[in-house]
XYZ file of C-alpha atoms in Angstrom:
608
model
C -35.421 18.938 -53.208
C -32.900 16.237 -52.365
C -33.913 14.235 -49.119
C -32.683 11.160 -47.210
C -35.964 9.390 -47.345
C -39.340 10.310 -49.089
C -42.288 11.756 -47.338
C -44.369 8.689 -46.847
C -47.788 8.835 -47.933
C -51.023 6.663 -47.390
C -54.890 6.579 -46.200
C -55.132 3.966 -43.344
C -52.288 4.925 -40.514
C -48.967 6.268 -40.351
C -45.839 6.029 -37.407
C -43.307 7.375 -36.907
C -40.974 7.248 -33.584
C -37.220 7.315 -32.595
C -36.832 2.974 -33.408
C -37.836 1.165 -35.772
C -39.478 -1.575 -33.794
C -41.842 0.601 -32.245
C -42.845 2.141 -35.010
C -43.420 -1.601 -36.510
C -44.901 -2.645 -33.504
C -47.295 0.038 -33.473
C -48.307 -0.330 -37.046
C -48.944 -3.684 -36.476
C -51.330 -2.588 -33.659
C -52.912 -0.537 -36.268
C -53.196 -3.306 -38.877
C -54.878 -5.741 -36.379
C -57.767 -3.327 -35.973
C -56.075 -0.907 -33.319
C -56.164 2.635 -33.758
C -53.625 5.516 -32.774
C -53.688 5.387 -28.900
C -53.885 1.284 -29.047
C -50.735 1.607 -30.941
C -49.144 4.541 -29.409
C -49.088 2.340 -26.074
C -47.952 -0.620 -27.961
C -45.224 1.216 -29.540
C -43.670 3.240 -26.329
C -43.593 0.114 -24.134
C -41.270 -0.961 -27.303
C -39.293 1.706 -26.859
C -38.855 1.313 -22.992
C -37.104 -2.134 -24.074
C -35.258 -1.656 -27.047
C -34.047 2.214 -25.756
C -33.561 1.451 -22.626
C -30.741 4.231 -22.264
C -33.298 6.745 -23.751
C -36.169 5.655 -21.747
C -38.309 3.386 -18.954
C -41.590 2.362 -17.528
C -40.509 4.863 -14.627
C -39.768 7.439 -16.559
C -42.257 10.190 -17.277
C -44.233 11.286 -20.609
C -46.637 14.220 -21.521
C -48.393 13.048 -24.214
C -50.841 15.505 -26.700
C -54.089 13.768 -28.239
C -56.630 15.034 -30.719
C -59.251 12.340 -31.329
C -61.400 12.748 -34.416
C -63.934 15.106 -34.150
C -62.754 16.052 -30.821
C -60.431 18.609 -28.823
C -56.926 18.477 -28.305
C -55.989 17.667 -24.425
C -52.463 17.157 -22.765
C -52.266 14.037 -20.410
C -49.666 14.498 -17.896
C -47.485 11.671 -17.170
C -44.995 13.874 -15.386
C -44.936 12.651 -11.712
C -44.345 15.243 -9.037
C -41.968 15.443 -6.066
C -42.008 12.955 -3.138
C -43.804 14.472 0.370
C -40.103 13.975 1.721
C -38.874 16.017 -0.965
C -38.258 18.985 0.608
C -35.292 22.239 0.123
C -34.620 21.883 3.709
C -34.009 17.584 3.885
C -31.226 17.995 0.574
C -30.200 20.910 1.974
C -29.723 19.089 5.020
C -27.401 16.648 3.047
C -24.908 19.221 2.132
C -26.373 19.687 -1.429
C -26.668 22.551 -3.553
C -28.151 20.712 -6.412
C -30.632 17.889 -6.724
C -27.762 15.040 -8.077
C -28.197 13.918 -11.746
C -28.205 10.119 -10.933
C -29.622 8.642 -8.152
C -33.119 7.585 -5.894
C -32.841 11.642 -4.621
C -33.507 12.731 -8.303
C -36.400 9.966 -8.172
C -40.242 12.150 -8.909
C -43.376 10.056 -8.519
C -42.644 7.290 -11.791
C -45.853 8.579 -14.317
C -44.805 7.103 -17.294
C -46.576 4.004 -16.767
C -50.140 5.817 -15.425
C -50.327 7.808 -18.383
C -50.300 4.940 -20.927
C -52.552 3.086 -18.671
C -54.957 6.006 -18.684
C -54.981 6.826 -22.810
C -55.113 3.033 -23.110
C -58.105 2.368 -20.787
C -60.017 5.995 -22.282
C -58.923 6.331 -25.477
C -58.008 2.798 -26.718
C -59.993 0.072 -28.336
C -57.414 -2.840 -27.218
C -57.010 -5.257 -24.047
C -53.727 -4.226 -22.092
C -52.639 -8.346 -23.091
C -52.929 -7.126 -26.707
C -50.296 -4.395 -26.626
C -48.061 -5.710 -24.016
C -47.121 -8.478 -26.744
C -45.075 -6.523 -28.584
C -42.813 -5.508 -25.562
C -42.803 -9.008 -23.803
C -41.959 -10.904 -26.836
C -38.701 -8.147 -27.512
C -37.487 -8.503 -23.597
C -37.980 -12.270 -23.145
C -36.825 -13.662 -26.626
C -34.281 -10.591 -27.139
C -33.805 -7.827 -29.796
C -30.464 -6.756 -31.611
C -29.528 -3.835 -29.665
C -28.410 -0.420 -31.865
C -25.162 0.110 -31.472
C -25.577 3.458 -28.724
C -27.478 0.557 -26.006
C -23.712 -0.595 -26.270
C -22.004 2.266 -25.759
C -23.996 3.742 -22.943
C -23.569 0.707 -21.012
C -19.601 0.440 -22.082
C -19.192 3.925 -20.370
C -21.236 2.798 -16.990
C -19.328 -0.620 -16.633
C -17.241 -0.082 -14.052
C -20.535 1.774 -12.115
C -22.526 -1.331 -12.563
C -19.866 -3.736 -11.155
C -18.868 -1.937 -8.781
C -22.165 -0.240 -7.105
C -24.827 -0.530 -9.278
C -25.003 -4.686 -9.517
C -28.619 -5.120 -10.370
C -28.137 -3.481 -13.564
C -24.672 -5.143 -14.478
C -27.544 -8.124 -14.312
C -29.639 -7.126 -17.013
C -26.856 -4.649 -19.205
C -23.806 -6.899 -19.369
C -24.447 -10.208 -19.908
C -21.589 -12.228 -19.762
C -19.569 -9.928 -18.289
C -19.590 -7.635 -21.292
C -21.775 -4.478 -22.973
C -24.552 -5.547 -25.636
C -23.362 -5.594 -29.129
C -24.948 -5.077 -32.673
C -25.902 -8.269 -34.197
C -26.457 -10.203 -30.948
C -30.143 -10.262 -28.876
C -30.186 -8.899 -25.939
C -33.257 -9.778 -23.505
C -34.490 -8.480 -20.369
C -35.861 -11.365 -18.581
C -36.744 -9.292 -15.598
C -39.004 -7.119 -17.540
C -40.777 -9.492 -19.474
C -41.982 -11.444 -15.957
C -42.621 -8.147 -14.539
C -45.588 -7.394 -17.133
C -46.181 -11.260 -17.504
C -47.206 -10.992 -13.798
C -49.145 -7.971 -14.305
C -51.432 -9.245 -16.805
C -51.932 -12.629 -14.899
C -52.609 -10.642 -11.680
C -55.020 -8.705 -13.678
C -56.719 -11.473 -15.689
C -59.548 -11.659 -13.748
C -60.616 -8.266 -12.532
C -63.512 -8.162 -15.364
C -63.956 -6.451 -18.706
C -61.080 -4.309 -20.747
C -61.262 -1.283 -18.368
C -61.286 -3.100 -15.350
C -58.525 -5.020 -16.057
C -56.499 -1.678 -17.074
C -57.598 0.013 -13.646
C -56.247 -3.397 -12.026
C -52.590 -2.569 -13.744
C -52.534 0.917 -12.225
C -53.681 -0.044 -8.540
C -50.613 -3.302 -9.082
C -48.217 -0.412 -10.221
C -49.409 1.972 -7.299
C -50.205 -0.388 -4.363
C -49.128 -4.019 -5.604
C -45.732 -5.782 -6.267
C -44.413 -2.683 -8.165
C -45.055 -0.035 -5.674
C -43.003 -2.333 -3.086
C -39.899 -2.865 -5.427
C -40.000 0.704 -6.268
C -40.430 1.938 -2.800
C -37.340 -0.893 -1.524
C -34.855 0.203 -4.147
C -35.373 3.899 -2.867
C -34.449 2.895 0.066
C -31.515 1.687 -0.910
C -28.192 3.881 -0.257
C -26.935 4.686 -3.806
C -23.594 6.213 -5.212
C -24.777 9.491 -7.393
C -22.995 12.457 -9.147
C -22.705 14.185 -5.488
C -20.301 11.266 -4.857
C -22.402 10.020 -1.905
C -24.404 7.394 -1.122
C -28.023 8.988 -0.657
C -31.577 6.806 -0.161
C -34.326 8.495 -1.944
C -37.954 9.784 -0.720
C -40.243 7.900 -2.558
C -43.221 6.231 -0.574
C -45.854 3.628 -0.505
C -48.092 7.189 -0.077
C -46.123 8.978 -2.677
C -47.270 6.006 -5.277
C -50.714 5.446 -4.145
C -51.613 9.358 -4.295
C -50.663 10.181 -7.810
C -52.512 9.700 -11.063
C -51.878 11.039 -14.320
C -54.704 13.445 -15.630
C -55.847 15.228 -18.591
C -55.769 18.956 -18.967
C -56.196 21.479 -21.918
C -53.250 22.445 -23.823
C -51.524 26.064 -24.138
C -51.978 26.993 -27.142
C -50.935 29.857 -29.350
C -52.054 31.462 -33.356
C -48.959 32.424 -35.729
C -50.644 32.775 -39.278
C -53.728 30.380 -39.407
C -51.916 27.659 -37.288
C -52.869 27.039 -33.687
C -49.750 24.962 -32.128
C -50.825 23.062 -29.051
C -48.181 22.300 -26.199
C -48.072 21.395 -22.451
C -48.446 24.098 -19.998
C -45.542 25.355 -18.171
C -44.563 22.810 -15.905
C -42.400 21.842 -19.264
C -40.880 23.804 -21.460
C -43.728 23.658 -24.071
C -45.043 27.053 -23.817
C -41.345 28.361 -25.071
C -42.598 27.264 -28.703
C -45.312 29.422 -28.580
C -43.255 32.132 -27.086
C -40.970 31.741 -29.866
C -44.058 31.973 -32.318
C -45.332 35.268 -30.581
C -42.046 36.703 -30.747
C -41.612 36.496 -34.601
C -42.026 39.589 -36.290
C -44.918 40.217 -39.204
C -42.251 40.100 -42.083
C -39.867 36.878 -41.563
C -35.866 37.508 -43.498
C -35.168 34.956 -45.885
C -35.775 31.179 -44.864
C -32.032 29.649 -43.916
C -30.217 32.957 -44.286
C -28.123 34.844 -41.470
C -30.889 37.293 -40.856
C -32.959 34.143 -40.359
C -31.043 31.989 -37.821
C -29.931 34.905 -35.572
C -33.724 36.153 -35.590
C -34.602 32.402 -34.270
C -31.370 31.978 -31.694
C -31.814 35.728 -30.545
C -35.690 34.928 -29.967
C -35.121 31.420 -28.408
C -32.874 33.379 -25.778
C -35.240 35.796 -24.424
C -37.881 32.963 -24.624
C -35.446 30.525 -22.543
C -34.854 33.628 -19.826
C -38.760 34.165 -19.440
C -38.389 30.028 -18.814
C -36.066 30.283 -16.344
C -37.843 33.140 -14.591
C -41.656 32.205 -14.926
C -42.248 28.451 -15.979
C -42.636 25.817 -13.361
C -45.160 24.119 -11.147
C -44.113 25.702 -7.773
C -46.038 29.080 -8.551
C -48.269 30.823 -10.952
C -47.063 31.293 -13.868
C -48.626 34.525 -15.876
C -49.082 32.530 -18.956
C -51.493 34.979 -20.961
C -49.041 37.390 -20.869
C -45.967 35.874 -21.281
C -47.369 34.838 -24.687
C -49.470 38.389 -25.068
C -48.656 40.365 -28.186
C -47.748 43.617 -26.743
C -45.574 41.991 -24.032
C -43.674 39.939 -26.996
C -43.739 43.257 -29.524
C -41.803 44.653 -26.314
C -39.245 41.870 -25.770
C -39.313 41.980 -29.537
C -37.586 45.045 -29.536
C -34.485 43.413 -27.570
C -33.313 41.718 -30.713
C -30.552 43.592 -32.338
C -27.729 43.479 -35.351
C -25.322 41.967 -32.980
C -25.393 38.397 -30.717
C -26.408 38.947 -27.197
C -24.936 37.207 -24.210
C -27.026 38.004 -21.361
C -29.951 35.992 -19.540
C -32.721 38.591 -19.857
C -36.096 37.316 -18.078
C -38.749 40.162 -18.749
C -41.382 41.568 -16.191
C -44.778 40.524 -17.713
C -47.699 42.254 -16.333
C -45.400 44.218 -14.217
C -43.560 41.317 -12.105
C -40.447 40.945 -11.104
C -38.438 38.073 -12.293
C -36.218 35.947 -10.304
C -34.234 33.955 -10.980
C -32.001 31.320 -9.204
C -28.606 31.852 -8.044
C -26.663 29.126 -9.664
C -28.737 30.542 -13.159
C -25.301 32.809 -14.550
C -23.033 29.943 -14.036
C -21.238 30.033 -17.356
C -19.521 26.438 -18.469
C -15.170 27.374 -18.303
C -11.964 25.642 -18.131
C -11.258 21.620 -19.881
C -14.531 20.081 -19.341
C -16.482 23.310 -20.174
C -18.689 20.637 -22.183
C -19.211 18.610 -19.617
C -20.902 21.509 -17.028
C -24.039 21.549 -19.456
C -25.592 18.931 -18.151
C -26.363 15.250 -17.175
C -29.546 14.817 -19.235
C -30.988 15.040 -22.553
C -28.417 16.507 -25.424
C -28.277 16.149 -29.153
C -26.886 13.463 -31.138
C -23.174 15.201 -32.246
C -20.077 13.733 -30.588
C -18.057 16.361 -28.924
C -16.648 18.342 -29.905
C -19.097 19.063 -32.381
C -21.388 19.829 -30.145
C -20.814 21.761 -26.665
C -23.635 18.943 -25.057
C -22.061 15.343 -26.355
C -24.751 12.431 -27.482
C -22.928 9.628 -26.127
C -23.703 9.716 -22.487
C -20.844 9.758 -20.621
C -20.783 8.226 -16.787
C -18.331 9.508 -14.414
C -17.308 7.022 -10.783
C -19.979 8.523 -9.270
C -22.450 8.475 -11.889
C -22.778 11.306 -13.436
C -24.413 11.064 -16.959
C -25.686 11.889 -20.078
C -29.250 10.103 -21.309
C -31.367 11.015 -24.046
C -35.007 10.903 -25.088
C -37.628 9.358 -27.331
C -40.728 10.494 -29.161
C -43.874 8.976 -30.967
C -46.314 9.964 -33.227
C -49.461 8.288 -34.744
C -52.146 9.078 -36.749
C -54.443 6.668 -37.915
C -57.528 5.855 -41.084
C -59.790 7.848 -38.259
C -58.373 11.103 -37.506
C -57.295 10.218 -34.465
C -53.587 11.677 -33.411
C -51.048 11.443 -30.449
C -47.637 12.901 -30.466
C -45.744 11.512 -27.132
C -42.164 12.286 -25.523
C -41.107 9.257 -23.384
C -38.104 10.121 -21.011
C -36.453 9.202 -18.099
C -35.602 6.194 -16.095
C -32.836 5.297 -18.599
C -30.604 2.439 -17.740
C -27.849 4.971 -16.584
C -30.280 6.857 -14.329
C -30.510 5.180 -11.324
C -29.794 1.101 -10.636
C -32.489 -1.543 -11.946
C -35.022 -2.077 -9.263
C -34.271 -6.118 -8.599
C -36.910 -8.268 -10.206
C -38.345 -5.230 -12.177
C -35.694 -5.086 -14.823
C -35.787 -1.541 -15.006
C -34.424 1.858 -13.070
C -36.001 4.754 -11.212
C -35.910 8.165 -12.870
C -33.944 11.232 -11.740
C -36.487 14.559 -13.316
C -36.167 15.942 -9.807
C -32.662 17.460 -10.993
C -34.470 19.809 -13.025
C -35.921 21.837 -9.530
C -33.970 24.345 -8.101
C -33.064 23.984 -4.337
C -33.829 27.434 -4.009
C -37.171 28.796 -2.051
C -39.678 31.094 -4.043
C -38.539 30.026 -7.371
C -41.434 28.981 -10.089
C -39.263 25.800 -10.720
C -38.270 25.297 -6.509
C -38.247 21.674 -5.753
C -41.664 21.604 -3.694
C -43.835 18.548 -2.081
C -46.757 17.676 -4.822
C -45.971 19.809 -7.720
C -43.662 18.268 -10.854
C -40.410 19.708 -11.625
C -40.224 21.634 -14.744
C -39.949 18.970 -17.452
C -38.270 19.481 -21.022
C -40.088 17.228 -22.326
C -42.491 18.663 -25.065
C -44.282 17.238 -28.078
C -46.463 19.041 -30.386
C -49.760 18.880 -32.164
C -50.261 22.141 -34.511
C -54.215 22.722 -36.397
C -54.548 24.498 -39.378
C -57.884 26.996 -39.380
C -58.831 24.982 -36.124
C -58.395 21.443 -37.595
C -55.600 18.897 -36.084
C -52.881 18.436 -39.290
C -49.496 17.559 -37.720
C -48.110 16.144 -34.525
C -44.552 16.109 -34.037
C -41.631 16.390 -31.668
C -37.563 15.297 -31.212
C -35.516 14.300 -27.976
C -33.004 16.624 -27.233
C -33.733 18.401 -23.172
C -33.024 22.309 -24.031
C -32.696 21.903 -27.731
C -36.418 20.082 -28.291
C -38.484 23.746 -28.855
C -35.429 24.895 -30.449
C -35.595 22.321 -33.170
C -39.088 21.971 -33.364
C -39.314 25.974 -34.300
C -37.198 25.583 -37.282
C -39.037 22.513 -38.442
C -42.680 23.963 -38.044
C -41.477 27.137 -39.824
C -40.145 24.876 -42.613
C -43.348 23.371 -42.456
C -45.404 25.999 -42.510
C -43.278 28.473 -44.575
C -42.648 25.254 -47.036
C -45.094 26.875 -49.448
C -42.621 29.650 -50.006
C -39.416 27.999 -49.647
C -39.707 24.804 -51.472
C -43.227 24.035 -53.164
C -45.462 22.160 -51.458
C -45.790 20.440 -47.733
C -42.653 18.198 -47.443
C -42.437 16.553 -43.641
C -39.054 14.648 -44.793
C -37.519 17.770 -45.929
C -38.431 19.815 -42.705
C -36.918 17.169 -40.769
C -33.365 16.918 -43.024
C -32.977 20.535 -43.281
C -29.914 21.483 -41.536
C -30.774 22.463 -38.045
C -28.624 24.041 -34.643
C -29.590 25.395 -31.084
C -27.633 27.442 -28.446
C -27.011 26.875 -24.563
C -27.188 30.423 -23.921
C -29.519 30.010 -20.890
C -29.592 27.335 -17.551
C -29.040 24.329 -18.601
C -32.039 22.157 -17.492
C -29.762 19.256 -15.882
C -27.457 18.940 -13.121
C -25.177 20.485 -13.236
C -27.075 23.243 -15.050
C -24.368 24.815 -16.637
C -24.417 27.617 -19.286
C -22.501 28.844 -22.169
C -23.622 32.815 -22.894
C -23.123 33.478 -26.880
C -22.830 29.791 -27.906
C -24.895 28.643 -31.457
C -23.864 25.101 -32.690
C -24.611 24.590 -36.620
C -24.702 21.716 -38.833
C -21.751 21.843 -41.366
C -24.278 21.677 -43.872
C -25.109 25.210 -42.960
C -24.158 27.743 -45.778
C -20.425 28.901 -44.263
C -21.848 32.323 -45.580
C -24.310 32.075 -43.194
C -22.109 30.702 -40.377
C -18.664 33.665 -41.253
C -21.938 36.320 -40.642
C -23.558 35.149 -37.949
C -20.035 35.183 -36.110
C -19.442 38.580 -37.353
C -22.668 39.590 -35.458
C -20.832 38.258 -32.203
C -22.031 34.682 -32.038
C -19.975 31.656 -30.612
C -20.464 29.468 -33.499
C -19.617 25.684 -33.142
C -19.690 23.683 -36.286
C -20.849 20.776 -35.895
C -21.191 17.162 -37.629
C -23.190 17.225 -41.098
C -26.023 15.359 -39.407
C -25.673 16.052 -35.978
C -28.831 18.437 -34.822
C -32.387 17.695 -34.180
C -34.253 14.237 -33.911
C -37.409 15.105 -35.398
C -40.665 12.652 -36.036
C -43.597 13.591 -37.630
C -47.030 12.732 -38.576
C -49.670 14.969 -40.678
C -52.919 14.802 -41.875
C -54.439 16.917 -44.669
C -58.444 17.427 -43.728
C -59.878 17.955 -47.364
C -58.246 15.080 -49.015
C -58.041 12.334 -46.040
C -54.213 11.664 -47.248
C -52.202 11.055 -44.393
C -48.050 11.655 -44.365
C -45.067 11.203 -42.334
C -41.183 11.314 -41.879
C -38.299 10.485 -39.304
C -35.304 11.655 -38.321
C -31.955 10.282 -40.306
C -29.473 10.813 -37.501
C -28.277 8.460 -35.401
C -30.067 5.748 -37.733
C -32.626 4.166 -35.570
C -35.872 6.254 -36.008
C -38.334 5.300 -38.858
C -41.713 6.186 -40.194
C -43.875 4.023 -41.342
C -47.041 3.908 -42.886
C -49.758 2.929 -46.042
């Protein structure tokens, strides 16, 4: 089969992420002696410089490791809500929503913890040794990719006007980055220069990492962080608001490990986050496949998938969160999915139908039905993560787009490693994007705004709530074959990430039967879509009942049937739909593989 790139193949480590120089950055980290979680950290630190409008140090990041020999574990880096966070104090402000931009939409940063903790516990490397990579790329510059450009073209007028710290840093000389010229971020290079030398001397390699997280908790950090909340700042409600974040908030919250939910779909065992993201709604996906799948690619095939994805998304919107329990074991049971199983018929459905596992009733929020109407029926899905098409191929645009007061559209990254070990890490970095909130002064980067996935709603799994993390999309992957780790992979994209990821596991896993033989490169090209029919994650959570967007590489057999079956089919750009990295390691030979994503030309694999 014809494919944009080949499958790369090797024995001693393989990378693959969303840019190019972290995925060189973190190979390098491998071929000086590092293995997968040195080079991981090396790599997304990368990424927080040379994606900035994807991604920053303030952001957040589950992250899914399998170290050789051992068991797979989830470490959080998904911050929760501020003690000040509370229903009553935005309700208070005359707000329906949490904003989309903004120190109000600011959770607990936990990007940075999280790499400090698989760093100081899993890692072999001082914190000196992968901070290099980063420093060097923000002091000395980097040619920016053409999108850093264009997001910050569409926020000009915000950063002149209000958000002046980061018309510092984003448009030097007056004007947005281009192609072909460096761009540095002074700001950010001190920031970790100062780190390490504050850290120098605290003792060995561990000691020195547990100095970093007190400095970003309690030290210089923690203060800027905790001022720029505190700052009044224009967001998509079209106020100025302050934010809730504390010195207490900061010092109280650490990232931590916990085990994975997991689920079995014919001899695989895919591994997510629990349901404070959307991981679980892979597995649900999974569960609700039937025994006998319809032709791979064919119409039978992609309204199976959308049909299942919907009822999946409404037991999201009804049961997922950190707020409440969620009942878990049965949402992924096989009676309760042989149930919702039966809900799938000949014809596209366009209603949100949560189902009542063990019994319960589901609730959902008010604001859930909203459908997206009228000109900017686009625009009402949402300020966060969407794929890469341009409207209108798409009904959720890639280019972010920043309205006067704010409002925009960011995006995502993702990592994975595997290295001459065994050892594998699959990693979504979000949040804190330069279009977020403003750059903190003398940090050189923003605050992050997950808290507009909560619902300002009381009794809701997802209800913003004091201590507990808003329902993240974020959501990489690590699948096992007969119990062994084999592939880690994942893709920006908010809503769409378990959507894409579904078709490319099956391609993986059905490759045997579709094309000959375990192809990563070809999973990740094949011709890919999602729908919006569900609550959009991000403010202002906007839906669009009925809606399927397609590559137009998609047979237009395929596409004339599925919209005789009732579905709102959107053709889309040829290469327009899923972001997809992945790594993969086959236990009897040692042979290690991977293969990026070809659209939007920035992410990479690499690899020997």
């Amino acid at each position: 089969m014809f494919t944009t790139r080949p499958t790369l193949q090797g024995t001693f480590g393989m990378v693959s992420s969303t840019h190019w120089l972290a995925s060189q950055s973190a190979m390098a980290v491998l071929e000086g002696g590092g293995n997968a979680y040195d080079a991981a950290v090396a790599g997304a630190f990368v990424l927080h410089v040379v994606e900035p409008h994807l991604n920053g140090p303030a952001g957040e990041v589950p992250i899914l490791l399998a170290p050789a020999g051992g068991e797979v574990r989830v470490l959080c880096g998904q911050g929760v809500a501020p003690a000040g966070a509370t229903i009553a104090h935005y309700r208070g402000l005359g707000l329906d929503l949490v904003p989309g931009t903004g120190p109000l939409a600011a959770a607990v940063p936990g990007a940075f913890d999280a790499w400090m903790l698989l760093l100081r516990d899993h890692g072999t490397l001082d914190l000196a040794d992968v901070l290099t990579y980063a420093i060097g790329y923000a002091e000395h510059g980097h040619p920016p990719v053409e999108r850093v450009g264009a997001t910050v073209e569409t926020v000009r007028e915000l950063f002149e006007t209000e958000w002046t710290s980061s018309a510092e840093v984003y448009l030097p000389g007056g004007r947005p980055p281009r192609p072909g010229e460096l761009l540095r971020n002074p700001a950010l290079a001190a920031t970790w220069k100062r780190l390490l030398a504050e850290t120098a001397g605290a003792g060995d390699r561990e000691a020195r990492i547990e100095a970093a997280r007190e400095v970003w908790r309690s030290g210089f950090i923690a203060e800027a962080l905790v001022r720029q909340s505190g700052r009044p700042t224009l967001d998509t409600s079209g106020a100025h608001h302050t934010g809730t974040l504390t010195a207490a908030d900061l010092a109280a919250w650490s990232a931590a490990y916990e085990p994975p939910a997991t689920h079995g779909w014919n001899g695989w065992t895919v591994c997510k986050a629990g349901p404070w993201s959307q991981g679980p709604v892979l597995l649900q996906q999974l569960a609700l496949l039937p025994p006998e799948l319809p032709r791979y690619g064919s119409a039978d095939y992609v309204h199976l998938l959308v049909e299942g994805c919907k009822l999946a998304m409404a037991d999201r919107e009804a049961w997922y969160g950190d707020a409440a329990e969620v009942p878990l074991a049965e949402l992924l049971s096989a009676p309760y999915n042989e149930e919702r199983r039966g809900l799938i018929g000949a014809e596209a459905s366009y209603e949100l139908r949560p189902g009542s596992p063990g019994g319960r009733t589901p609730r959902l929020s008010a604001l859930a039905g909203r459908t997206a109407t009228g000109p900017h029926a686009f625009d009402a899905l949402g300020v966060g993560e969407p794929t890469v098409a341009e409207p209108p191929a798409s009904p959720v645009p890639g280019e972010p787009r920043v309205d006067a007061d704010g409002g925009t559209r960011g995006d995502t990254c993702h990592l994975d490693v595997v290295d001459r070990w065994g050892n594998m890490v699959a990693a979504t970095p979000s949040g804190g994007w330069l279009q977020s909130n403003p750059v903190v002064p003398g940090l050189g980067f923003p605050l992050g705004t997950r808290l507009q996935m909560t619902w300002l709603e009381e009794g809701l799994p997802n209800s913003l709530t004091p201590g507990r993390r808003p329902r993240t999309t974020l959501t990489p992957s690590l699948a096992l074959r007969d119990g062994v780790p084999v592939l880690a992979f994942g893709t920006p994209g908010g809503d769409q990430q378990d959507q894409w990821q579904l078709h490319f596991f099956l391609a993986v896993a059905l490759r045997p039967a579709v094309r000959g033989g375990l192809d990563l490169q070809g999973a990740v090209d094949a011709p890919n879509w999602h729908n919006d029919a569900f609550p959009g994650s991000f403010h202002p959570r906007g839906t669009r009942p009925g809606s399927v967007t397609v590559e137009s590489r998609t047979d237009a057999e395929v596409v004339a049937e599925l919209r005789r079956r009732g579905h709102d089919v959107t053709v889309g750009d040829a290469w327009s739909e899923g972001r997809l990295c992945a790594v993969a390691r086959d236990p009897r030979t040692g042979v290690l593989s991977a293969a990026a994503n070809p659209r939007g030309m920035q992410g990479y694999a690499v690899g020997r």
